[in-house]
Amino acid sequence: MKTSHSADDIRALFLGQIEEQSAEAAKHRLDPYWTDMNTGRNVSVDEYEAIYQIEKIDLEPTDDERLSPKVYADRLISDLTELADRYRSTALDPDGYGIATIGTVMRNLRAFAFSTSDHPSHGEGG
């Protein structure tokens, strides 16, 4: 599958996804609906942890990735997949909002990188 987007486009989309997920977590943090009444744990804790981990991914494309943005997108998706696997096995994420945050970024990155459209299809946030 080929991408019609540049590595810079893909990187910008990735950073935009982090911003969107951060905004979603901020909304959840401020709304008591998203806090477990028994434990006092708000789902934003897990969303922010996932975002913190996502931000550790190296977004600098190599020279080869600049020449072939598909290779760049594939690497980012692979990095997100590895992160999701680690996150599932190590993070306290009782309601699944952290893993959903990673999945949302991955899904939107894949939709954008391998489409001819300029915008990912936005689903419900994690």
PDB file of C-alpha atoms in Angstrom:
ATOM      1  CA  MET A   1       0.000   0.000   0.000  1.00  0.00           C
ATOM      2  CA  LYS A   2       1.373   3.398  -0.995  1.00  0.00           C
ATOM      3  CA  THR A   3       1.012   6.728   0.755  1.00  0.00           C
ATOM      4  CA  SER A   4       0.577  10.037  -1.020  1.00  0.00           C
ATOM      5  CA  HIS A   5       1.665  11.978   2.047  1.00  0.00           C
ATOM      6  CA  SER A   6       5.145  13.188   2.902  1.00  0.00           C
ATOM      7  CA  ALA A   7       6.994  12.188   6.062  1.00  0.00           C
ATOM      8  CA  ASP A   8       6.390  15.746   7.326  1.00  0.00           C
ATOM      9  CA  ASP A   9       2.632  15.319   6.759  1.00  0.00           C
ATOM     10  CA  ILE A  10       2.669  12.052   8.667  1.00  0.00           C
ATOM     11  CA  ARG A  11       4.670  13.561  11.517  1.00  0.00           C
ATOM     12  CA  ALA A  12       2.284  16.520  11.723  1.00  0.00           C
ATOM     13  CA  LEU A  13      -0.676  14.163  11.861  1.00  0.00           C
ATOM     14  CA  PHE A  14       1.001  12.139  14.634  1.00  0.00           C
ATOM     15  CA  LEU A  15       1.633  15.285  16.695  1.00  0.00           C
ATOM     16  CA  GLY A  16      -1.943  16.409  16.066  1.00  0.00           C
ATOM     17  CA  GLN A  17      -3.194  13.086  17.370  1.00  0.00           C
ATOM     18  CA  ILE A  18      -1.216  13.584  20.571  1.00  0.00           C
ATOM     19  CA  GLU A  19      -2.824  17.019  20.959  1.00  0.00           C
ATOM     20  CA  GLU A  20      -6.306  15.605  20.360  1.00  0.00           C
ATOM     21  CA  GLN A  21      -5.801  12.786  22.840  1.00  0.00           C
ATOM     22  CA  SER A  22      -4.398  15.227  25.405  1.00  0.00           C
ATOM     23  CA  ALA A  23      -7.469  17.440  24.996  1.00  0.00           C
ATOM     24  CA  GLU A  24      -9.715  14.395  25.459  1.00  0.00           C
ATOM     25  CA  ALA A  25      -7.841  13.402  28.626  1.00  0.00           C
ATOM     26  CA  ALA A  26      -8.130  16.966  29.952  1.00  0.00           C
ATOM     27  CA  LYS A  27     -11.912  16.881  29.438  1.00  0.00           C
ATOM     28  CA  HIS A  28     -12.116  13.557  31.254  1.00  0.00           C
ATOM     29  CA  ARG A  29      -9.971  14.851  34.122  1.00  0.00           C
ATOM     30  CA  LEU A  30     -12.361  17.741  34.753  1.00  0.00           C
ATOM     31  CA  ASP A  31     -15.576  15.716  34.554  1.00  0.00           C
ATOM     32  CA  PRO A  32     -16.490  13.624  37.613  1.00  0.00           C
ATOM     33  CA  TYR A  33     -18.406  11.229  35.348  1.00  0.00           C
ATOM     34  CA  TRP A  34     -15.033   9.731  34.344  1.00  0.00           C
ATOM     35  CA  THR A  35     -13.982   9.037  37.943  1.00  0.00           C
ATOM     36  CA  ASP A  36     -14.654   5.653  39.530  1.00  0.00           C
ATOM     37  CA  MET A  37     -16.705   6.358  42.644  1.00  0.00           C
ATOM     38  CA  ASN A  38     -15.207   3.383  44.508  1.00  0.00           C
ATOM     39  CA  THR A  39     -11.525   3.954  43.785  1.00  0.00           C
ATOM     40  CA  GLY A  40     -11.432   7.660  42.965  1.00  0.00           C
ATOM     41  CA  ARG A  41      -9.419   6.840  39.835  1.00  0.00           C
ATOM     42  CA  ASN A  42     -10.143   9.031  36.831  1.00  0.00           C
ATOM     43  CA  VAL A  43      -9.624   7.513  33.369  1.00  0.00           C
ATOM     44  CA  SER A  44      -7.452  10.501  32.436  1.00  0.00           C
ATOM     45  CA  VAL A  45      -4.665   8.998  34.574  1.00  0.00           C
ATOM     46  CA  ASP A  46      -4.436   6.118  32.116  1.00  0.00           C
ATOM     47  CA  GLU A  47      -4.879   8.340  29.071  1.00  0.00           C
ATOM     48  CA  TYR A  48      -2.086  10.654  30.206  1.00  0.00           C
ATOM     49  CA  GLU A  49       0.208   7.685  30.906  1.00  0.00           C
ATOM     50  CA  ALA A  50      -0.412   6.381  27.387  1.00  0.00           C
ATOM     51  CA  ILE A  51       0.227   9.838  25.917  1.00  0.00           C
ATOM     52  CA  TYR A  52       3.460  10.088  27.891  1.00  0.00           C
ATOM     53  CA  GLN A  53       4.577   6.773  26.401  1.00  0.00           C
ATOM     54  CA  ILE A  54       3.498   7.784  22.883  1.00  0.00           C
ATOM     55  CA  GLU A  55       5.541  10.978  23.174  1.00  0.00           C
ATOM     56  CA  LYS A  56       8.674   8.862  23.688  1.00  0.00           C
ATOM     57  CA  ILE A  57       8.442   7.515  20.120  1.00  0.00           C
ATOM     58  CA  ASP A  58      11.181   8.934  17.899  1.00  0.00           C
ATOM     59  CA  LEU A  59       9.382  11.027  15.292  1.00  0.00           C
ATOM     60  CA  GLU A  60      12.476  12.088  13.366  1.00  0.00           C
ATOM     61  CA  PRO A  61      12.318  10.399   9.966  1.00  0.00           C
ATOM     62  CA  THR A  62      15.530   8.901   8.619  1.00  0.00           C
ATOM     63  CA  ASP A  63      16.746   9.839   5.159  1.00  0.00           C
ATOM     64  CA  ASP A  64      15.254   6.595   3.817  1.00  0.00           C
ATOM     65  CA  GLU A  65      11.944   7.353   5.532  1.00  0.00           C
ATOM     66  CA  ARG A  66      11.878  10.810   3.970  1.00  0.00           C
ATOM     67  CA  LEU A  67      12.347   9.208   0.548  1.00  0.00           C
ATOM     68  CA  SER A  68       9.686   6.595   1.286  1.00  0.00           C
ATOM     69  CA  PRO A  69       7.015   7.951   3.645  1.00  0.00           C
ATOM     70  CA  LYS A  70       5.361   4.513   3.645  1.00  0.00           C
ATOM     71  CA  VAL A  71       8.460   3.165   5.419  1.00  0.00           C
ATOM     72  CA  TYR A  72       8.148   6.005   7.961  1.00  0.00           C
ATOM     73  CA  ALA A  73       4.456   5.336   8.550  1.00  0.00           C
ATOM     74  CA  ASP A  74       5.120   1.597   8.853  1.00  0.00           C
ATOM     75  CA  ARG A  75       7.820   2.258  11.457  1.00  0.00           C
ATOM     76  CA  LEU A  76       5.581   4.525  13.516  1.00  0.00           C
ATOM     77  CA  ILE A  77       2.752   1.982  13.388  1.00  0.00           C
ATOM     78  CA  SER A  78       5.208  -0.745  14.413  1.00  0.00           C
ATOM     79  CA  ASP A  79       6.433   1.431  17.301  1.00  0.00           C
ATOM     80  CA  LEU A  80       2.835   2.011  18.415  1.00  0.00           C
ATOM     81  CA  THR A  81       2.088  -1.716  18.161  1.00  0.00           C
ATOM     82  CA  GLU A  82       5.111  -2.544  20.337  1.00  0.00           C
ATOM     83  CA  LEU A  83       4.071   0.176  22.786  1.00  0.00           C
ATOM     84  CA  ALA A  84       0.542  -1.241  22.951  1.00  0.00           C
ATOM     85  CA  ASP A  85       1.899  -4.720  23.683  1.00  0.00           C
ATOM     86  CA  ARG A  86       4.134  -3.388  26.476  1.00  0.00           C
ATOM     87  CA  TYR A  87       1.373  -1.175  27.836  1.00  0.00           C
ATOM     88  CA  ARG A  88      -1.096  -4.068  28.022  1.00  0.00           C
ATOM     89  CA  SER A  89       1.336  -6.138  30.055  1.00  0.00           C
ATOM     90  CA  THR A  90       2.681  -3.453  32.403  1.00  0.00           C
ATOM     91  CA  ALA A  91       0.237  -0.579  32.875  1.00  0.00           C
ATOM     92  CA  LEU A  92      -2.543  -0.379  35.411  1.00  0.00           C
ATOM     93  CA  ASP A  93      -5.363   0.482  33.016  1.00  0.00           C
ATOM     94  CA  PRO A  94      -8.486  -0.943  34.666  1.00  0.00           C
ATOM     95  CA  ASP A  95     -10.990   0.564  32.242  1.00  0.00           C
ATOM     96  CA  GLY A  96      -8.892   0.336  29.074  1.00  0.00           C
ATOM     97  CA  TYR A  97      -8.726   4.044  28.311  1.00  0.00           C
ATOM     98  CA  GLY A  98      -4.933   4.102  28.084  1.00  0.00           C
ATOM     99  CA  ILE A  99      -4.766   1.293  25.539  1.00  0.00           C
ATOM    100  CA  ALA A 100      -7.670   2.901  23.682  1.00  0.00           C
ATOM    101  CA  THR A 101      -5.653   6.121  23.450  1.00  0.00           C
ATOM    102  CA  ILE A 102      -2.774   4.244  21.804  1.00  0.00           C
ATOM    103  CA  GLY A 103      -5.211   2.428  19.511  1.00  0.00           C
ATOM    104  CA  THR A 104      -6.874   5.665  18.440  1.00  0.00           C
ATOM    105  CA  VAL A 105      -3.556   7.255  17.479  1.00  0.00           C
ATOM    106  CA  MET A 106      -2.540   4.111  15.592  1.00  0.00           C
ATOM    107  CA  ARG A 107      -5.874   3.809  13.765  1.00  0.00           C
ATOM    108  CA  ASN A 108      -5.918   7.476  12.724  1.00  0.00           C
ATOM    109  CA  LEU A 109      -2.268   7.377  11.666  1.00  0.00           C
ATOM    110  CA  ARG A 110      -2.903   4.314   9.521  1.00  0.00           C
ATOM    111  CA  ALA A 111      -6.052   5.837   7.988  1.00  0.00           C
ATOM    112  CA  PHE A 112      -4.216   9.043   7.115  1.00  0.00           C
ATOM    113  CA  ALA A 113      -0.904   7.606   5.978  1.00  0.00           C
ATOM    114  CA  PHE A 114      -2.451   5.102   3.596  1.00  0.00           C
ATOM    115  CA  SER A 115      -5.197   7.280   2.160  1.00  0.00           C
ATOM    116  CA  THR A 116      -5.223   9.997  -0.431  1.00  0.00           C
ATOM    117  CA  SER A 117      -7.264  12.276   1.820  1.00  0.00           C
ATOM    118  CA  ASP A 118      -5.729  15.090   3.841  1.00  0.00           C
ATOM    119  CA  HIS A 119      -7.572  14.158   7.046  1.00  0.00           C
ATOM    120  CA  PRO A 120      -7.932  10.952   9.034  1.00  0.00           C
ATOM    121  CA  SER A 121     -11.387   9.622   9.651  1.00  0.00           C
ATOM    122  CA  HIS A 122     -12.046  10.605  13.244  1.00  0.00           C
ATOM    123  CA  GLY A 123     -13.810   8.089  15.394  1.00  0.00           C
ATOM    124  CA  GLU A 124     -14.647   8.357  19.018  1.00  0.00           C
ATOM    125  CA  GLY A 125     -11.651   9.251  21.144  1.00  0.00           C
ATOM    126  CA  GLY A 126     -10.095   6.783  23.563  1.00  0.00           C
TER     127      GLY A 126
END
